[in-house]
Tab-separated table of C-alpha atoms in Angstrom:
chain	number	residue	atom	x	y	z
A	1	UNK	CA	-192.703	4.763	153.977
A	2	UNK	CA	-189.395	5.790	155.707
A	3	UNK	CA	-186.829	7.237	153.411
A	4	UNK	CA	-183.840	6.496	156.343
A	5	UNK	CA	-182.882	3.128	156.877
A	6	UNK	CA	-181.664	2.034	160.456
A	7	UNK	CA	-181.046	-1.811	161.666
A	8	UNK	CA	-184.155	-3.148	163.546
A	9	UNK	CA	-182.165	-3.706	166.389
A	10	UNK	CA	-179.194	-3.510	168.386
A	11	UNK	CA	-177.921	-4.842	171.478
A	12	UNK	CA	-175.051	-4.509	174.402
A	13	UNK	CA	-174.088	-5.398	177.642
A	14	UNK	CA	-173.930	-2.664	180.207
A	15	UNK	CA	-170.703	-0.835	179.779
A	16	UNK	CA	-170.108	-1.710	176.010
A	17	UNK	CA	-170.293	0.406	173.302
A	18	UNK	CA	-173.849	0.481	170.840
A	19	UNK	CA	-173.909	1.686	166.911
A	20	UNK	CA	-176.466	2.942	165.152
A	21	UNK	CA	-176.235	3.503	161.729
A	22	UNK	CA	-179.024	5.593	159.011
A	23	UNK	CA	-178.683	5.494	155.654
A	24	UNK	CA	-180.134	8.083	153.205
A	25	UNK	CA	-179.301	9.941	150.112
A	26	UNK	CA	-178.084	12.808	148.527
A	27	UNK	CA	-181.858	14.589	148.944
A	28	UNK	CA	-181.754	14.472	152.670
A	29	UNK	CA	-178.713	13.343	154.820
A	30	UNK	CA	-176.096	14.345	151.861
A	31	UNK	CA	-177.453	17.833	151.951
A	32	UNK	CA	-178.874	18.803	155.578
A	33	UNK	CA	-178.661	17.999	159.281
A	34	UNK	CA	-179.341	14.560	161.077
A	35	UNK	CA	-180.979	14.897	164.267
A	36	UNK	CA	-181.411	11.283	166.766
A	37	UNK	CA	-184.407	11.090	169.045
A	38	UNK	CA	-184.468	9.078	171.975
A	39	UNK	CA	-188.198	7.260	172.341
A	40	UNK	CA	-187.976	5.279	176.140
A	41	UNK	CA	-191.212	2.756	176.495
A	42	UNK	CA	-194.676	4.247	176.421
A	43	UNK	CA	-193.078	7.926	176.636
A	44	UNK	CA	-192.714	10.827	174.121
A	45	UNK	CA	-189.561	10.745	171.778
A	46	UNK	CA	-186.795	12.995	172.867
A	47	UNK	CA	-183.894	15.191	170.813
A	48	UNK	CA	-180.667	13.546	171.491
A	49	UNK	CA	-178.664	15.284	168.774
A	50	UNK	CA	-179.114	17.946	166.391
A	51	UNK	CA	-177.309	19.847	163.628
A	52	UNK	CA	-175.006	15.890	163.290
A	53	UNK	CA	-173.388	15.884	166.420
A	54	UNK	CA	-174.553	18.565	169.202
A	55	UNK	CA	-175.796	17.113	172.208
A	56	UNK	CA	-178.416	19.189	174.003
A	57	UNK	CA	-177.998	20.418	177.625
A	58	UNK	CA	-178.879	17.559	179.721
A	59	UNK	CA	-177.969	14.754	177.026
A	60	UNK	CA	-174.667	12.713	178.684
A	61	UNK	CA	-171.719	12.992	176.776
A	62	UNK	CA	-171.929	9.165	176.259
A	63	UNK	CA	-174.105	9.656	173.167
A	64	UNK	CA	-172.358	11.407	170.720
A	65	UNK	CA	-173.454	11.455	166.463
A	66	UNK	CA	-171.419	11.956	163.425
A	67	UNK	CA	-172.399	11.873	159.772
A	68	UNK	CA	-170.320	10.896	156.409
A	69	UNK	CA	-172.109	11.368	153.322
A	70	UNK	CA	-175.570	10.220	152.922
A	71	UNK	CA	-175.159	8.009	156.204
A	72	UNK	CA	-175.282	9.402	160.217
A	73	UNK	CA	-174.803	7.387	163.052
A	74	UNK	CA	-175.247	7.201	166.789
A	75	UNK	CA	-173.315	5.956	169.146
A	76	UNK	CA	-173.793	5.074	172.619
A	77	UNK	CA	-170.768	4.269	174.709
A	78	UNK	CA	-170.862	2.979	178.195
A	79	UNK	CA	-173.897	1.592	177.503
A	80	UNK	CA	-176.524	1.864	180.383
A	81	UNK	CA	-179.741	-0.113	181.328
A	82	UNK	CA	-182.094	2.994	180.978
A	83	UNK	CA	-180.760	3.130	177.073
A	84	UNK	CA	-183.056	0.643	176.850
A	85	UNK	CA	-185.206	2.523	174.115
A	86	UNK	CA	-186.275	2.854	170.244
A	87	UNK	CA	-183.799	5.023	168.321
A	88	UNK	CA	-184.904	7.596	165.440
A	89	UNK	CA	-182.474	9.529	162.891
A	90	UNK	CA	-184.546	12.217	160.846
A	91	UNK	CA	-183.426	14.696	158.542
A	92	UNK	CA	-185.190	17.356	155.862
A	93	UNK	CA	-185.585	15.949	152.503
A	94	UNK	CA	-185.243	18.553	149.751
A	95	UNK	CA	-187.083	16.415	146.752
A	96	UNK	CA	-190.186	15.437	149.282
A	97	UNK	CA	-190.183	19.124	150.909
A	98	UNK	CA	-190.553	16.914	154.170
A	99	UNK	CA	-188.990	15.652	157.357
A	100	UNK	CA	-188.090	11.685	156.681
A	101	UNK	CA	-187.577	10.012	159.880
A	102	UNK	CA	-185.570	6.500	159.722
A	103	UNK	CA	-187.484	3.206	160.600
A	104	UNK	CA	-186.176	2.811	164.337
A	105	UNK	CA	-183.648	0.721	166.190
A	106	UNK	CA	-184.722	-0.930	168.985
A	107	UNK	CA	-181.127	-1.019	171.754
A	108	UNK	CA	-181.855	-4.032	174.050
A	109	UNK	CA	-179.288	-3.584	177.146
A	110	UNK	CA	-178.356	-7.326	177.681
B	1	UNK	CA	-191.424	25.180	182.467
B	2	UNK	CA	-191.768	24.705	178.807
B	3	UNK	CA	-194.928	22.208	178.215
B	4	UNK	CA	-197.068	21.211	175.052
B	5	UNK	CA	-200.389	19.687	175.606
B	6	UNK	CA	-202.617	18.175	172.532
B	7	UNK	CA	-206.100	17.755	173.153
B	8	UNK	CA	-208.606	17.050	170.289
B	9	UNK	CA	-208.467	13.434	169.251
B	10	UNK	CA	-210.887	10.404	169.975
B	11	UNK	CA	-212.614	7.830	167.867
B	12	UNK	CA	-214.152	9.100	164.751
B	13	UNK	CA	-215.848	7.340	161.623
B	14	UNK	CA	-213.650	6.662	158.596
B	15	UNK	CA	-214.393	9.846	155.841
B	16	UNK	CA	-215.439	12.196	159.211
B	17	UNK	CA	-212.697	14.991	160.612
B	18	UNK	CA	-211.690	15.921	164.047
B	19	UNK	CA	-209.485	18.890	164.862
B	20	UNK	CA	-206.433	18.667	166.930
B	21	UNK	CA	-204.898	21.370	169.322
B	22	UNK	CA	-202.078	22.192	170.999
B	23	UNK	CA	-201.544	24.418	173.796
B	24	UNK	CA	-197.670	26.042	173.945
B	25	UNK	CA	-196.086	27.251	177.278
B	26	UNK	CA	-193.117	28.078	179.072
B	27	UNK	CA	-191.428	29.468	175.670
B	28	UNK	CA	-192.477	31.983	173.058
B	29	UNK	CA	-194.661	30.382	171.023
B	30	UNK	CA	-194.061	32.590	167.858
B	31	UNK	CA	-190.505	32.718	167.826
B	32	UNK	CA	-190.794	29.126	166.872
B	33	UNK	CA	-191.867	27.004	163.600
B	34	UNK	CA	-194.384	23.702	165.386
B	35	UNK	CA	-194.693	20.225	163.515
B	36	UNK	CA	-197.154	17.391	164.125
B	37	UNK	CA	-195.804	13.817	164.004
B	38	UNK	CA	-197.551	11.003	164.315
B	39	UNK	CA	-197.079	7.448	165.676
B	40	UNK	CA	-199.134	4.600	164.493
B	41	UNK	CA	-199.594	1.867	167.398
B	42	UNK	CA	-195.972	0.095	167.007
B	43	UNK	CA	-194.932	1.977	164.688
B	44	UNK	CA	-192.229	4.355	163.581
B	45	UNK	CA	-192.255	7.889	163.674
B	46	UNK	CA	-193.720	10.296	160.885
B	47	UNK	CA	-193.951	13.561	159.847
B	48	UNK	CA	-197.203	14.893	159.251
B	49	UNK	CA	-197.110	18.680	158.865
B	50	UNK	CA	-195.409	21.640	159.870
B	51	UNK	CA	-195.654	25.999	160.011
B	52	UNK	CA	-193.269	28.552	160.287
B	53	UNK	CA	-193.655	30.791	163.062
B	54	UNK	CA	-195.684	33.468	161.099
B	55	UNK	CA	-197.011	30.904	159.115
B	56	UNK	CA	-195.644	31.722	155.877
B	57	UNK	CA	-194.296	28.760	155.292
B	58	UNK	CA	-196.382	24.990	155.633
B	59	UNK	CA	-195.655	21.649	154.493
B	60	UNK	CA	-197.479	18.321	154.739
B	61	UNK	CA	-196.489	14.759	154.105
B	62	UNK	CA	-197.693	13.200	150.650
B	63	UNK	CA	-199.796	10.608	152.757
B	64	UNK	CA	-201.880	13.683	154.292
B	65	UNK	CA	-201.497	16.664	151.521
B	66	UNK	CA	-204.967	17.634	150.442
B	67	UNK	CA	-206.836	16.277	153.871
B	68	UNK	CA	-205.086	17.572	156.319
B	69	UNK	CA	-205.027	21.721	157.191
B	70	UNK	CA	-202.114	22.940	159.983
B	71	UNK	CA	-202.626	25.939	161.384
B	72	UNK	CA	-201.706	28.191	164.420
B	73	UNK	CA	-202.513	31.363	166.727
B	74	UNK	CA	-200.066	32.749	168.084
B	75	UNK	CA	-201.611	35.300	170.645
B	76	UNK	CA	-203.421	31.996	171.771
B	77	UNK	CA	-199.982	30.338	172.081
B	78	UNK	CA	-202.057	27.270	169.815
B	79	UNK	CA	-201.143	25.349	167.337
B	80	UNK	CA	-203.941	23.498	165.122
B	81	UNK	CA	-204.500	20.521	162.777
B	82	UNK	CA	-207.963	19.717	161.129
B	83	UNK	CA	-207.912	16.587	159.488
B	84	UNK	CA	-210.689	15.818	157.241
B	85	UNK	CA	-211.570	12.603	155.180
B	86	UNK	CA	-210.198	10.278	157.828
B	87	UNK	CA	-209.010	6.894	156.811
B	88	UNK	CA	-208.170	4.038	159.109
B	89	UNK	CA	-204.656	4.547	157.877
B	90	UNK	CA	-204.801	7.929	160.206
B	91	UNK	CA	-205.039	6.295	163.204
B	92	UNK	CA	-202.269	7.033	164.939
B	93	UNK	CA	-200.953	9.210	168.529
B	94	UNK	CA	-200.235	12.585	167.066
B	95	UNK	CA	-197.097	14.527	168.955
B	96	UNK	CA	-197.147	18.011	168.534
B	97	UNK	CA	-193.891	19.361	168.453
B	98	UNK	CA	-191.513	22.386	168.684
B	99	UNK	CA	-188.652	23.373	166.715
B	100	UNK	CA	-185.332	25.067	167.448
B	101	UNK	CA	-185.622	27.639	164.396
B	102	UNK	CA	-188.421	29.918	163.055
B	103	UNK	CA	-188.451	27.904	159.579
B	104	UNK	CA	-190.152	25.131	159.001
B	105	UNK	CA	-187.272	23.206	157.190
B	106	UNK	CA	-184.603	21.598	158.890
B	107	UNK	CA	-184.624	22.411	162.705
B	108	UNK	CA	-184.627	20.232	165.197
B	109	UNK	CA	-187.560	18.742	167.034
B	110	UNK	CA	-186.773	19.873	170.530
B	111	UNK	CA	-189.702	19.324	172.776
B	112	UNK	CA	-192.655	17.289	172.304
B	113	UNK	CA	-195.802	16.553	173.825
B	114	UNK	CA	-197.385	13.895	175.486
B	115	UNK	CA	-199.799	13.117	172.492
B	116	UNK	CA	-203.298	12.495	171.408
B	117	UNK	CA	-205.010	9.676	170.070
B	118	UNK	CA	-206.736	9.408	167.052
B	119	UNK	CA	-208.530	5.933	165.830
B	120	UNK	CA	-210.382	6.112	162.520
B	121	UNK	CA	-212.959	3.075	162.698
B	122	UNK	CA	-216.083	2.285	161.901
């Protein structure tokens, strides 16, 4: 079961601004570092941010993370039909001794 | 250019094993802790196991401690996980993936294969 919850889904119309939010606790997002991976349609996921709010080389500024707490979020501004994806947050969990992952959110471009 | 491949999976009877692979390139392989996740069909995402890059340090998730092994060689550049006592549950596409760090705990997932397929039925 996932230990990060996210909002099923989320939708925008090209240009607007998309939130994602993932909730945890004090065992996981409180106490380490939220990553977001990008999963396109029938493709590997991909590392959009790591250590809260880095953005890889290659990743467009346009996504950019933050984290408060025991909740992250990703946002995606300017909002682009090949967003069009499934969204994970993940993070360690010290009482498991295990990556979580959060449930997904699905970002329908309208 | 850095690549993962995973070869290994198929359709196997529930309580059999199979033993997945993963061939690193394009990076050095044991600079670098390596992680399966897995992907049941539409499904999330989830952590199955990971090993530090000397292999010190391992973890598993609860749903696979106990039947699942990781493993890796790094002058083969491999990584490794034998599953055993297969349960439909396990079907899933397993990712192998690398990490940013030498630990296993709390790096980043940075590139991933493509993914193998493994259905447990009878």
């Amino acid at each position: 079961q996932s230990v990060l919850t996210q909002p099923p889904s989320a939708s925008g119309t090209p240009g607007q601004r998309v939130t994602i939010s993932c909730s945890g606790s004090s065992s996981n997002i409180g106490s380490n570092y939220v990553y977001w991976y990008q999963q396109l349609p029938g493709t590997a996921p991909k590392l959009l941010i790591y250590r809260n709010n880095q953005r890889p080389s290659g990743v467009p500024d346009r996504f950019s993370g933050s984290k408060s707490g025991t909740s992250a979020s990703l946002a995606i501004s300017g909002l682009r039909s090949e967003d069009e994806a499934d969204y994970y947050c993940a993070a360690w969990d010290d009482s498991l001794s295990a990556y979580v992952f959060g449930t997904g959110t699905k970002v329908t471009v309208l | 250019e850095v690549q993962l491949v995973e070869s290994g999976g198929g359709l196997v009877q529930p309580g059999r094993s199979l033993r997945l692979s993963c061939a690193a390139s394009g990076f050095t392989f044991d600079d670098y802790a390596m992680h399966w996740v897995r992907q049941a069909p539409g499904k999330g995402l989830e952590w199955v196991s990971g090993i530090s890059w000397n292999s010190g340090s391992i973890g598993y998730a609860d749903s696979v401690k106990g039947r699942f092994t990781i493993s890796r060689d790094n002058a083969k550049n491999s990584l490794y996980l034998q599953m055993n006592s297969l349960r439909a549950e396990d079907t899933a596409l397993y990712y192998c993936a690398k990490d940013g760090d030498t630990a296993m705990v709390g790096g980043a997932f940075d590139i991933w294969g493509q993914g193998t397929m493994v259905t447990v039925s009878s």
